XYZ file of N, CA, C and O in Angstrom:
556
model
N 209.252 -39.807 -136.274
C 208.542 -38.626 -135.811
C 207.812 -37.960 -136.977
O 206.677 -37.548 -136.822
N 208.463 -37.863 -138.129
C 207.819 -37.245 -139.285
C 206.618 -38.054 -139.746
O 205.635 -37.491 -140.195
N 206.774 -39.372 -139.675
C 205.660 -40.237 -140.082
C 204.444 -40.017 -139.166
O 203.308 -39.991 -139.629
N 204.693 -39.855 -137.879
C 203.608 -39.619 -136.929
C 202.902 -38.299 -137.246
O 201.680 -38.222 -137.246
N 203.653 -37.255 -137.540
C 203.061 -35.967 -137.902
C 202.257 -36.087 -139.189
O 201.205 -35.480 -139.330
N 202.760 -36.875 -140.119
C 202.048 -37.064 -141.385
C 200.691 -37.727 -141.126
O 199.670 -37.307 -141.657
N 200.662 -38.766 -140.287
C 199.396 -39.439 -139.954
C 198.425 -38.486 -139.266
O 197.229 -38.460 -139.565
N 198.929 -37.718 -138.322
C 198.085 -36.752 -137.616
C 197.526 -35.733 -138.602
O 196.344 -35.379 -138.558
N 198.340 -35.271 -139.530
C 197.889 -34.314 -140.544
C 196.821 -34.898 -141.450
O 195.811 -34.257 -141.744
N 197.004 -36.152 -141.880
C 196.025 -36.807 -142.750
C 194.705 -36.996 -142.009
O 193.626 -36.712 -142.539
N 194.770 -37.470 -140.770
C 193.555 -37.668 -139.976
C 192.853 -36.328 -139.772
O 191.625 -36.228 -139.878
N 193.611 -35.292 -139.511
C 193.025 -33.962 -139.331
C 192.315 -33.482 -140.585
O 191.212 -32.947 -140.523
N 192.924 -33.686 -141.736
C 192.296 -33.285 -142.997
C 191.034 -34.092 -143.283
O 190.035 -33.563 -143.784
N 191.074 -35.381 -142.981
C 189.893 -36.209 -143.193
C 188.762 -35.853 -142.238
O 187.583 -36.036 -142.565
N 189.091 -35.345 -141.077
C 188.070 -35.001 -140.083
C 187.368 -33.680 -140.399
O 186.244 -33.453 -139.955
N 187.985 -32.819 -141.176
C 187.394 -31.508 -141.461
C 185.996 -31.584 -142.073
O 185.093 -30.882 -141.613
N 185.749 -32.402 -143.107
C 184.380 -32.457 -143.650
C 183.351 -32.952 -142.634
O 182.215 -32.484 -142.616
N 183.751 -33.886 -141.783
C 182.833 -34.400 -140.764
C 182.486 -33.292 -139.776
O 181.318 -33.106 -139.411
N 183.474 -32.545 -139.349
C 183.236 -31.439 -138.417
C 182.357 -30.379 -139.069
O 181.399 -29.886 -138.467
N 182.635 -30.033 -140.318
C 181.831 -29.022 -141.021
C 180.383 -29.471 -141.152
O 179.455 -28.688 -140.930
N 180.157 -30.724 -141.503
C 178.787 -31.237 -141.630
C 178.082 -31.245 -140.280
O 176.890 -30.926 -140.194
N 178.800 -31.582 -139.230
C 178.205 -31.602 -137.893
C 177.784 -30.206 -137.452
O 176.713 -30.016 -136.895
N 178.612 -29.229 -137.723
C 178.288 -27.849 -137.369
C 177.085 -27.371 -138.169
O 176.166 -26.750 -137.637
N 177.033 -27.686 -139.455
C 175.895 -27.280 -140.289
C 174.612 -27.912 -139.782
O 173.568 -27.260 -139.706
N 174.654 -29.178 -139.412
C 173.466 -29.853 -138.897
C 173.047 -29.249 -137.567
O 171.867 -29.035 -137.317
N 174.008 -28.967 -136.714
C 173.700 -28.423 -135.397
C 173.104 -27.028 -135.490
O 172.341 -26.621 -134.617
N 173.392 -26.297 -136.543
C 172.871 -24.943 -136.691
C 171.450 -24.921 -137.230
O 170.787 -23.899 -137.175
N 170.979 -26.006 -137.797
C 169.604 -26.059 -138.298
C 168.659 -26.179 -137.111
O 168.857 -26.998 -136.224
N 167.648 -25.326 -137.075
C 166.681 -25.367 -135.988
C 165.842 -26.627 -136.119
O 165.206 -26.855 -137.141
N 165.873 -27.456 -135.105
C 165.078 -28.672 -135.127
C 163.644 -28.331 -134.759
O 163.381 -27.525 -133.878
N 162.722 -28.951 -135.436
C 161.311 -28.715 -135.172
C 160.873 -29.495 -133.934
O 161.353 -30.594 -133.687
N 159.953 -28.906 -133.189
C 159.367 -29.587 -132.043
C 157.849 -29.451 -132.127
O 157.333 -28.546 -132.783
N 157.145 -30.347 -131.475
C 155.688 -30.358 -131.494
C 155.170 -30.766 -130.127
O 155.708 -31.682 -129.507
N 154.145 -30.069 -129.673
C 153.464 -30.477 -128.441
C 151.971 -30.561 -128.735
O 151.456 -29.828 -129.581
N 151.310 -31.494 -128.078
C 149.867 -31.654 -128.236
C 149.214 -31.721 -126.860
O 149.819 -32.156 -125.888
N 147.977 -31.280 -126.808
C 147.227 -31.363 -125.569
C 145.760 -31.519 -125.874
O 145.252 -30.880 -126.773
N 145.102 -32.429 -125.207
C 145.676 -33.348 -124.227
C 146.577 -34.377 -124.901
O 146.612 -34.455 -126.128
N 147.277 -35.164 -124.093
C 148.172 -36.189 -124.629
C 147.505 -37.552 -124.719
O 148.107 -38.497 -125.204
N 146.279 -37.637 -124.251
C 145.518 -38.886 -124.371
C 144.037 -38.555 -124.396
O 143.612 -37.488 -123.953
N 143.249 -39.484 -124.957
C 141.808 -39.273 -125.027
C 141.158 -40.322 -125.900
O 141.810 -41.239 -126.402
N 139.864 -40.161 -126.091
C 139.081 -41.094 -126.888
C 139.098 -40.685 -128.359
O 139.488 -39.562 -128.697
N 138.643 -41.580 -129.220
C 138.430 -41.236 -130.619
C 137.474 -40.046 -130.646
O 136.497 -40.007 -129.904
N 137.780 -39.043 -131.455
C 136.949 -37.846 -131.547
C 137.377 -36.719 -130.631
O 136.856 -35.604 -130.732
N 138.336 -36.969 -129.732
C 138.824 -35.925 -128.829
C 139.419 -34.782 -129.637
O 140.151 -35.007 -130.605
N 139.136 -33.534 -129.240
C 139.735 -32.362 -129.875
C 141.133 -32.161 -129.291
O 141.294 -32.029 -128.074
N 142.129 -32.173 -130.159
C 143.532 -32.037 -129.749
C 144.066 -30.720 -130.295
O 143.830 -30.376 -131.461
N 144.766 -29.974 -129.458
C 145.419 -28.740 -129.885
C 146.908 -29.006 -130.026
O 147.518 -29.623 -129.153
N 147.465 -28.565 -131.145
C 148.886 -28.748 -131.395
C 149.604 -27.429 -131.574
O 149.015 -26.449 -132.029
N 150.868 -27.409 -131.180
C 151.707 -26.226 -131.351
C 153.087 -26.714 -131.766
O 153.706 -27.518 -131.069
N 153.539 -26.240 -132.929
C 154.847 -26.624 -133.434
C 155.791 -25.436 -133.471
O 155.359 -24.294 -133.686
N 157.056 -25.711 -133.268
C 158.091 -24.673 -133.267
C 159.188 -25.055 -134.260
O 159.433 -26.235 -134.490
N 159.852 -24.051 -134.825
C 160.992 -24.291 -135.708
C 160.617 -24.470 -137.166
O 161.449 -24.881 -137.968
N 159.372 -24.168 -137.534
C 158.957 -24.286 -138.927
C 159.363 -23.037 -139.694
O 159.716 -22.019 -139.105
N 159.310 -23.102 -141.011
C 159.756 -21.995 -141.852
C 158.632 -20.989 -142.069
O 157.543 -21.344 -142.519
N 158.929 -19.745 -141.747
C 158.003 -18.644 -142.001
C 157.928 -18.431 -143.509
O 158.946 -18.211 -144.150
N 156.739 -18.507 -144.105
C 156.638 -18.378 -145.560
C 157.032 -17.001 -146.087
O 157.217 -16.832 -147.283
N 157.193 -16.035 -145.191
C 157.571 -14.695 -145.632
C 158.986 -14.316 -145.180
O 159.426 -13.216 -145.419
N 159.676 -15.232 -144.527
C 160.983 -14.933 -143.970
C 162.136 -15.377 -144.856
O 161.995 -15.541 -146.075
N 163.282 -15.626 -144.217
C 164.506 -15.969 -144.935
C 164.387 -17.279 -145.697
O 165.008 -17.467 -146.730
N 163.594 -18.216 -145.190
C 163.407 -19.506 -145.863
C 162.074 -19.540 -146.598
O 161.363 -20.536 -146.572
N 161.737 -18.459 -147.278
C 160.437 -18.359 -147.946
C 160.244 -19.441 -149.000
O 159.150 -19.627 -149.502
N 161.273 -20.199 -149.308
C 161.166 -21.327 -150.231
C 160.160 -22.355 -149.710
O 159.473 -23.024 -150.465
N 160.041 -22.463 -148.386
C 159.141 -23.439 -147.771
C 157.831 -22.739 -147.425
O 157.575 -22.397 -146.283
N 157.022 -22.513 -148.442
C 155.786 -21.757 -148.268
C 154.573 -22.640 -148.066
O 153.478 -22.140 -147.890
N 154.756 -23.943 -148.103
C 153.604 -24.823 -147.971
C 153.093 -24.790 -146.535
O 153.847 -24.546 -145.596
N 151.800 -25.034 -146.385
C 151.294 -25.164 -145.019
C 151.889 -26.399 -144.357
O 152.454 -27.261 -145.024
N 151.740 -26.469 -143.061
C 152.213 -27.625 -142.309
C 151.159 -28.726 -142.432
O 149.964 -28.479 -142.293
N 151.611 -29.918 -142.723
C 150.705 -31.071 -142.801
C 150.809 -31.854 -141.500
O 151.903 -32.042 -140.969
N 149.659 -32.300 -141.019
C 149.612 -33.018 -139.746
C 149.096 -34.426 -140.000
O 148.099 -34.617 -140.700
N 149.806 -35.390 -139.436
C 149.479 -36.810 -139.617
C 149.277 -37.458 -138.254
O 149.855 -37.020 -137.263
N 148.493 -38.536 -138.240
C 148.243 -39.266 -137.005
C 148.582 -40.727 -137.236
O 147.972 -41.385 -138.079
N 149.575 -41.223 -136.516
C 149.961 -42.629 -136.624
C 151.035 -42.888 -137.661
O 151.965 -43.629 -137.417
N 150.912 -42.296 -138.846
C 151.924 -42.445 -139.895
C 151.703 -41.346 -140.928
O 150.659 -40.694 -140.934
N 152.667 -41.168 -141.807
C 152.547 -40.130 -142.831
C 151.576 -40.529 -143.939
O 151.395 -39.788 -144.895
N 150.936 -41.678 -143.808
C 149.879 -42.069 -144.754
C 148.502 -41.665 -144.243
O 147.510 -41.871 -144.922
N 148.426 -41.118 -143.042
C 147.145 -40.809 -142.422
C 147.077 -39.327 -142.044
O 147.149 -38.974 -140.871
N 146.929 -38.453 -143.050
C 146.834 -37.019 -142.790
C 145.483 -36.718 -142.151
O 144.458 -37.264 -142.547
N 145.481 -35.857 -141.134
C 144.236 -35.496 -140.466
C 143.782 -34.109 -140.915
O 144.603 -33.271 -141.295
N 142.486 -33.886 -140.862
C 141.925 -32.578 -141.178
C 142.149 -31.671 -139.975
O 141.756 -32.000 -138.862
N 142.793 -30.549 -140.200
C 143.103 -29.628 -139.115
C 142.251 -28.371 -139.223
O 141.687 -28.066 -140.262
N 142.180 -27.640 -138.119
C 141.592 -26.302 -138.089
C 142.691 -25.391 -137.581
O 143.187 -25.606 -136.476
N 143.163 -24.420 -138.346
C 142.746 -24.142 -139.717
C 143.137 -25.284 -140.650
O 144.040 -26.059 -140.346
N 142.491 -25.340 -141.801
C 142.715 -26.474 -142.701
C 144.115 -26.466 -143.310
O 144.619 -27.504 -143.704
N 144.749 -25.317 -143.421
C 146.115 -25.214 -143.953
C 146.957 -24.373 -143.000
O 147.254 -23.211 -143.285
N 147.356 -24.930 -141.843
C 148.099 -24.123 -140.874
C 149.433 -23.641 -141.420
O 150.192 -24.408 -142.001
N 149.687 -22.344 -141.259
C 150.915 -21.719 -141.752
C 151.667 -21.131 -140.560
O 151.062 -20.470 -139.706
N 152.984 -21.355 -140.488
C 153.766 -20.796 -139.374
C 153.764 -19.272 -139.395
O 153.699 -18.655 -140.455
N 153.859 -18.670 -138.203
C 153.983 -17.221 -138.125
C 155.434 -16.808 -138.341
O 156.295 -17.649 -138.658
N 155.721 -15.533 -138.179
C 157.074 -15.013 -138.444
C 158.128 -15.592 -137.516
O 159.319 -15.535 -137.808
N 157.718 -16.195 -136.399
C 158.663 -16.825 -135.470
C 158.777 -18.324 -135.700
O 159.451 -19.015 -134.953
N 158.080 -18.842 -136.736
C 158.156 -20.269 -137.038
C 157.240 -21.126 -136.192
O 157.377 -22.346 -136.157
N 156.268 -20.493 -135.519
C 155.330 -21.218 -134.666
C 154.048 -21.471 -135.452
O 153.521 -20.570 -136.115
N 153.549 -22.692 -135.369
C 152.306 -23.047 -136.026
C 151.367 -23.655 -134.991
O 151.811 -24.408 -134.116
N 150.095 -23.279 -135.050
C 149.104 -23.843 -134.139
C 147.949 -24.419 -134.954
O 147.637 -23.921 -136.035
N 147.342 -25.462 -134.420
C 146.244 -26.126 -135.126
C 145.459 -26.976 -134.138
O 145.899 -27.214 -133.010
N 144.304 -27.436 -134.593
C 143.488 -28.386 -133.841
C 143.063 -29.498 -134.785
O 142.964 -29.290 -135.999
N 142.807 -30.672 -134.219
C 142.248 -31.775 -134.996
C 141.512 -32.706 -134.050
O 141.719 -32.675 -132.837
N 140.653 -33.512 -134.602
C 139.951 -34.533 -133.821
C 140.630 -35.884 -134.046
O 141.034 -36.207 -135.163
N 140.771 -36.655 -132.977
C 141.426 -37.958 -133.067
C 140.610 -38.844 -134.008
O 139.410 -39.025 -133.810
N 141.270 -39.377 -135.046
C 140.542 -40.229 -135.993
C 140.227 -41.595 -135.396
O 140.731 -41.967 -134.331
N 139.412 -42.346 -136.098
C 139.026 -43.696 -135.668
C 140.262 -44.590 -135.685
O 140.786 -44.917 -136.748
N 140.747 -44.929 -134.515
C 141.929 -45.775 -134.353
C 141.701 -46.671 -133.146
O 140.949 -46.321 -132.244
N 142.395 -47.787 -133.125
C 142.334 -48.664 -131.964
C 143.093 -48.059 -130.800
O 143.874 -47.121 -130.964
N 142.886 -48.578 -129.591
C 143.605 -48.072 -128.431
C 145.112 -48.251 -128.605
O 145.565 -49.203 -129.224
N 145.868 -47.306 -128.067
C 147.321 -47.398 -128.114
C 147.963 -46.038 -128.275
O 147.285 -45.011 -128.338
N 149.275 -46.038 -128.345
C 150.053 -44.811 -128.489
C 150.377 -44.569 -129.963
O 150.805 -45.491 -130.662
N 150.168 -43.349 -130.403
C 150.383 -42.993 -131.806
C 151.232 -41.730 -131.894
O 151.159 -40.855 -131.033
N 151.992 -41.634 -132.978
C 152.755 -40.417 -133.255
C 151.856 -39.400 -133.930
O 151.058 -39.738 -134.801
N 151.968 -38.153 -133.505
C 151.385 -37.027 -134.218
C 152.570 -36.388 -134.912
O 153.571 -36.048 -134.279
N 152.495 -36.265 -136.225
C 153.638 -35.832 -137.027
C 153.265 -34.552 -137.770
O 152.199 -34.481 -138.381
N 154.134 -33.559 -137.719
C 153.929 -32.319 -138.461
C 155.127 -32.115 -139.377
O 156.279 -32.238 -138.956
N 154.843 -31.827 -140.658
C 155.942 -31.609 -141.604
C 155.594 -30.487 -142.565
O 154.426 -30.157 -142.768
N 156.636 -29.922 -143.158
C 156.495 -28.828 -144.110
C 157.484 -29.066 -145.237
O 158.627 -29.453 -145.000
N 157.033 -28.847 -146.469
C 157.889 -29.080 -147.633
C 157.893 -27.867 -148.551
O 157.069 -26.961 -148.417
N 158.811 -27.888 -149.519
C 158.790 -26.868 -150.562
C 157.894 -27.359 -151.694
O 157.294 -28.433 -151.606
N 157.803 -26.590 -152.763
C 156.914 -26.931 -153.878
C 157.269 -28.268 -154.514
O 156.410 -28.955 -155.061
N 158.545 -28.673 -154.435
C 158.989 -29.937 -155.034
C 158.824 -31.118 -154.088
O 159.149 -32.243 -154.432
N 158.342 -30.869 -152.869
C 158.146 -31.948 -151.912
C 159.339 -32.224 -151.021
O 159.356 -33.202 -150.283
N 160.359 -31.358 -151.057
C 161.537 -31.532 -150.204
C 161.242 -31.025 -148.797
O 160.680 -29.943 -148.623
N 161.642 -31.812 -147.808
C 161.417 -31.461 -146.408
C 162.162 -30.180 -146.052
O 163.304 -29.976 -146.451
N 161.509 -29.301 -145.273
C 162.164 -28.071 -144.834
C 163.244 -28.415 -143.803
O 163.212 -29.485 -143.195
N 164.213 -27.518 -143.599
C 165.296 -27.789 -142.650
C 164.754 -28.093 -141.252
O 163.762 -27.528 -140.831
N 165.409 -28.993 -140.566
C 165.008 -29.338 -139.215
C 164.143 -30.580 -139.123
O 163.761 -30.992 -138.040
N 163.816 -31.195 -140.263
C 163.056 -32.441 -140.260
C 161.609 -32.285 -139.848
O 161.048 -31.198 -139.881
N 161.001 -33.381 -139.464
C 159.611 -33.368 -139.016
C 159.570 -33.221 -137.504
O 160.538 -33.518 -136.817
N 158.432 -32.767 -137.017
C 158.228 -32.662 -135.570
C 157.258 -33.755 -135.160
O 156.316 -34.066 -135.887
N 157.495 -34.350 -133.998
C 156.647 -35.443 -133.538
C 156.272 -35.261 -132.070
O 157.051 -34.747 -131.275
N 155.066 -35.701 -131.766
C 154.586 -35.776 -130.389
C 153.828 -37.089 -130.274
O 153.577 -37.759 -131.274
N 153.455 -37.447 -129.078
C 152.768 -38.715 -128.861
C 151.363 -38.460 -128.324
O 151.147 -37.553 -127.518
N 150.416 -39.267 -128.793
C 149.040 -39.221 -128.301
C 148.586 -40.654 -128.055
O 148.812 -41.524 -128.894
N 147.934 -40.880 -126.916
C 147.435 -42.211 -126.580
C 145.919 -42.239 -126.725
O 145.210 -41.440 -126.097
N 145.436 -43.151 -127.567
C 144.001 -43.364 -127.723
C 143.569 -44.335 -126.630
O 144.114 -45.438 -126.512
N 142.608 -43.896 -125.832
C 142.121 -44.715 -124.726
C 141.286 -45.884 -125.239
O 140.613 -45.759 -126.268
N 141.290 -46.989 -124.518
C 140.391 -48.088 -124.901
C 138.948 -47.661 -124.639
O 138.684 -46.839 -123.764
N 138.006 -48.215 -125.395
C 136.612 -47.863 -125.146
C 136.188 -48.342 -123.755
O 136.743 -49.312 -123.240
N 135.201 -47.674 -123.168
C 134.776 -48.091 -121.827
C 134.186 -49.504 -121.851
O 133.570 -49.910 -122.832
N 134.396 -50.225 -120.792
C 133.874 -51.590 -120.684
C 132.384 -51.540 -120.392
O 131.905 -50.675 -119.668
N 131.672 -52.490 -120.967
C 130.233 -52.593 -120.678
C 130.048 -53.177 -119.285
O 130.766 -54.093 -118.900
N 129.092 -52.648 -118.517
C 128.904 -53.166 -117.139
C 128.359 -54.558 -117.109
O 127.799 -55.115 -117.942
């Protein structure tokens, strides 16, 4: 019986760091992103709205960089309007961009924010999907 209690105690102690890390992760606001329209041709004007970003004047003022927006991968940053979108006091960021020259298919729209050293802000990156339509067929 004592041995069983000892095992239960050891397992309980080993589980504490896992539980603490899980709670810390769950408390971080995850970023979300929506785009509209969700499909269109190359050159389509897309409006984006992200939530959960760090307000540069709030409690996480360490993350003062503007939000960077990428299309397809983090190697393909798109020019946005405004050119350096900054979240408001509620962590909401809005922007527009035109779909870059890409082949037909589904692509990720990625929004991220970092500190001066390039470290990702809490909550990771936000992603949405956009489908580039195939060009119209010639009659």
